[in-house]
Short mmCIF file of C-alpha atoms and ligand atoms in Angstrom, two decimals:
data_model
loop_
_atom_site.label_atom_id
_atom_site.label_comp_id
_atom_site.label_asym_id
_atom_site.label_seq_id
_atom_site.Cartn_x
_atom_site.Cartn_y
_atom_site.Cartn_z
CA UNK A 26 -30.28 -10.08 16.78
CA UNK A 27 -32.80 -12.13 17.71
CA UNK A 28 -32.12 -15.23 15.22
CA UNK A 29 -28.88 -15.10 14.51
CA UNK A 30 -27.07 -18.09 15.45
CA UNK A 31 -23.44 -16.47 16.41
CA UNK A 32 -25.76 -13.89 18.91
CA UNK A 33 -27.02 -17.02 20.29
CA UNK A 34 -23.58 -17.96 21.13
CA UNK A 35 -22.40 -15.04 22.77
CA UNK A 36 -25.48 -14.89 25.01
CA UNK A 37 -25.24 -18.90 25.96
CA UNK A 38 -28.20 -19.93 24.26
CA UNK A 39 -26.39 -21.77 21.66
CA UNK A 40 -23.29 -23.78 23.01
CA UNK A 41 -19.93 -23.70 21.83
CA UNK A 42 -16.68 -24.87 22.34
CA UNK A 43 -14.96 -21.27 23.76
CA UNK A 44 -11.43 -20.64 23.70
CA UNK A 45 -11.37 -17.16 24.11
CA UNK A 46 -13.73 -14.29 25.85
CA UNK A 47 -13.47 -11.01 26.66
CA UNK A 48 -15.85 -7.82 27.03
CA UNK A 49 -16.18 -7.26 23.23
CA UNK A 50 -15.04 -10.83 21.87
CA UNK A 51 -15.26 -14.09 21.73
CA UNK A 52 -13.86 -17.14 19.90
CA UNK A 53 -15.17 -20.45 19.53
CA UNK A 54 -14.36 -23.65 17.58
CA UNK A 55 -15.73 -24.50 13.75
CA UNK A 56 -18.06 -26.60 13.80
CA UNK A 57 -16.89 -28.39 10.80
CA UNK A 58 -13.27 -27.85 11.38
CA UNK A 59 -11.38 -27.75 7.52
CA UNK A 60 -7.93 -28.41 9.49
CA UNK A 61 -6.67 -29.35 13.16
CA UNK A 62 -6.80 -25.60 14.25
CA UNK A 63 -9.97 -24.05 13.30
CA UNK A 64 -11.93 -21.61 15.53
CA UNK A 65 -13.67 -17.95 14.63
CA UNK A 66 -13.68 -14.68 16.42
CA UNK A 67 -16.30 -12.93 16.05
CA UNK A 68 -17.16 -9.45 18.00
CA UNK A 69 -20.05 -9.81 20.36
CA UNK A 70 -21.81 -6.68 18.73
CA UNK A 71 -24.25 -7.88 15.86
CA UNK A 72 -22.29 -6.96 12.54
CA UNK A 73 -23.57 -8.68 9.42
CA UNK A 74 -20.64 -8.61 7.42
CA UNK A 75 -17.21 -6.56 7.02
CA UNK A 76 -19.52 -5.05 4.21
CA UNK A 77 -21.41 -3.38 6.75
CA UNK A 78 -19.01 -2.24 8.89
CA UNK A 79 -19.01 1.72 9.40
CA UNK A 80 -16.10 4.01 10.43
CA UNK A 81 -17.11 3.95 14.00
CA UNK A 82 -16.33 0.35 14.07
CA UNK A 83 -12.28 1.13 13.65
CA UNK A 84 -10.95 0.76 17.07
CA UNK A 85 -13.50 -2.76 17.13
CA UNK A 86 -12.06 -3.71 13.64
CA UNK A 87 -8.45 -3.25 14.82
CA UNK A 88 -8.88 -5.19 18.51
CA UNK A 89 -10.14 -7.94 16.58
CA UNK A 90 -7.02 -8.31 14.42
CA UNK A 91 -4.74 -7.47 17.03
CA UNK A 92 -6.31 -10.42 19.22
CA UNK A 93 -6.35 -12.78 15.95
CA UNK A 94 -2.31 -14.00 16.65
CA UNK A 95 -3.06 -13.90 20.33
CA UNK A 96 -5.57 -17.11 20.57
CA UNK A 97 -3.67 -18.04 17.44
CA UNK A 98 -0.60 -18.75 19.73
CA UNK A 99 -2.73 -19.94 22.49
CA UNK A 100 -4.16 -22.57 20.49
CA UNK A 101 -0.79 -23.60 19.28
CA UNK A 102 -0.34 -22.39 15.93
CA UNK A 103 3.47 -20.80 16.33
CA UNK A 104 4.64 -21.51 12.82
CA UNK A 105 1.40 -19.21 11.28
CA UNK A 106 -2.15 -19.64 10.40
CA UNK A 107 -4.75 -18.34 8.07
CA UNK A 108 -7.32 -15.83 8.69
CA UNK A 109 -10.31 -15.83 6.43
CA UNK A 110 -13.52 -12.95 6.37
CA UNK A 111 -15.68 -14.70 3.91
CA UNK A 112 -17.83 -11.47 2.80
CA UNK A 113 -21.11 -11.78 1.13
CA UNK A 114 -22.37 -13.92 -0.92
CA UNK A 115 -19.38 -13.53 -3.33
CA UNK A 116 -17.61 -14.09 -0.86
CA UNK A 117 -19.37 -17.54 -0.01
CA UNK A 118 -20.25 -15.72 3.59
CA UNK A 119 -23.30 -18.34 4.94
CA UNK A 120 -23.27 -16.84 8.61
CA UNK A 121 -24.37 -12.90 8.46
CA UNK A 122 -22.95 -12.17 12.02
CA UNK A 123 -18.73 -10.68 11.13
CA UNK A 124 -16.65 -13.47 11.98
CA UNK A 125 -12.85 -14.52 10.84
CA UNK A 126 -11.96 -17.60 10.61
CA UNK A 127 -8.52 -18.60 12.37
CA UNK A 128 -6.90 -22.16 10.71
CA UNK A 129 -3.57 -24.26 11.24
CA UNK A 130 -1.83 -26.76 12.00
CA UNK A 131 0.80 -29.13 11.71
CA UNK A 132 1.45 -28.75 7.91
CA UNK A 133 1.12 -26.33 5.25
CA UNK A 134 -2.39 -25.60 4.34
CA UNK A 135 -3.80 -26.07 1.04
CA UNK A 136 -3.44 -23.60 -1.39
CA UNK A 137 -6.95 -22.13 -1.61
CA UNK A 138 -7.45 -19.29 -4.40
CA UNK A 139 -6.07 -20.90 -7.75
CA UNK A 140 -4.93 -18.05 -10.06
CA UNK A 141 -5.74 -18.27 -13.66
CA UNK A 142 -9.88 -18.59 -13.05
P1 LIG B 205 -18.90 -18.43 6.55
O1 LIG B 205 -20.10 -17.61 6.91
O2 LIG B 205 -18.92 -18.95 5.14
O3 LIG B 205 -17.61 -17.76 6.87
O4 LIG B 205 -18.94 -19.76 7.42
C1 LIG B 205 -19.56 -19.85 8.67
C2 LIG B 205 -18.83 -20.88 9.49
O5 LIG B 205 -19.53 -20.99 10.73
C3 LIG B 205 -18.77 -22.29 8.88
O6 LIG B 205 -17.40 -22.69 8.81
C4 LIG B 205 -19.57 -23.15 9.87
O7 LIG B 205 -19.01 -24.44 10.03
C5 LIG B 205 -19.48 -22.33 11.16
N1 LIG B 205 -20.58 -22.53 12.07
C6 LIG B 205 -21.91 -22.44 11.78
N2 LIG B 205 -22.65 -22.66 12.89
C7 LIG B 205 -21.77 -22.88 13.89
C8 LIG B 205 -21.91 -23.15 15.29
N3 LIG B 205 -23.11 -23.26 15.87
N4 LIG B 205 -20.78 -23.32 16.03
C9 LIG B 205 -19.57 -23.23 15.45
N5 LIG B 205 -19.37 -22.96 14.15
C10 LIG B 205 -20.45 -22.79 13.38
ZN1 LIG B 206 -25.37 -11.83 15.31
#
C-alpha cells in the first residue's frame, strides 16, 4: 500500500526503532510510548484491520500471537504485558495497517476499560 505509513516501515522508507524481524513480521517501538515497554507487531502483508482479516489469514493470525510473548520476553516484560488490536473506528483504530500493540513495565498498568459506561 502505497501510503500507508506501517508499509513504509517494513520497506525502510519510514524509520523505526526495530526490535524484532522476520520473513512475515516485524515489530517496532510506539512512537508515543503510553508506558516503559511499548512496541507493535504488525505483519508485513498490508491488512487494514482484524476486521478485514479473511480465513486464509489463520496460520498469519496465529504466528503473530504466538510471537507476541516472544519479543515480549525479549524486551523484558517477564511479569506480563498487555496486548491491544484497536479495531475500527469504534475501536479508536487511527493506523489502518493490523497492528497489536505490546505494553509493560515495571508496575501494574492502568486499568483501561471502566465497567459501568
Ligand atoms: P491505533 O491505530 O489506534 O492502534 O494506534 C496507532 C499507533 O501507532 C499509535 O500508538 C501511534 O503512536 C503509533 N504510530 C503511528 N505512527 C508511528 C510511527 N511512524 N512509528 C511508530 N509508531 C507509530
Ligand atoms: Zn500497510
Amino acid at each position: 500500500m502505497e501510503n500507508c505509513i506501517f508499509c513504509k516501515i517494513v520497506r525502510g522508507d519510514v524509520p523505526a526503532s526495530k526490535v524484532y524481524e522476520d520473513q512475515d513480521f516485524v515489530a517496532f517501538h510506539d512512537i508515543h510510548p503510553a508506558a516503559p515497554v511499548h512496541f507493535l507487531l504488525i505483519p508485513k502483508q498490508h491488512i487494514a484491520s482484524l476486521y478485514e482479516v479473511t480465513e486464509t489469514d489463520q496460520s498469519l493470525l496465529g504466528k503473530m500471537l504466538w510471537l507476541t510473548p516472544q519479543v515480549a520476553k525479549q524486551q523484558g516484560c517477564e511479569n506480563g504485558f498487555r496486548t491491544i488490536i484497536n479495531t475500527g473506528r469504534v475501536g479508536g483504530q487511527e493506523v489502518f495497517h493490523l497492528h497489536i500493540h505490546i505494553i509493560g513495565g515495571k508496575d501494574r498498568l492502568p486499568t483501561m476499560i471502566h465497567h459501568g459506561q
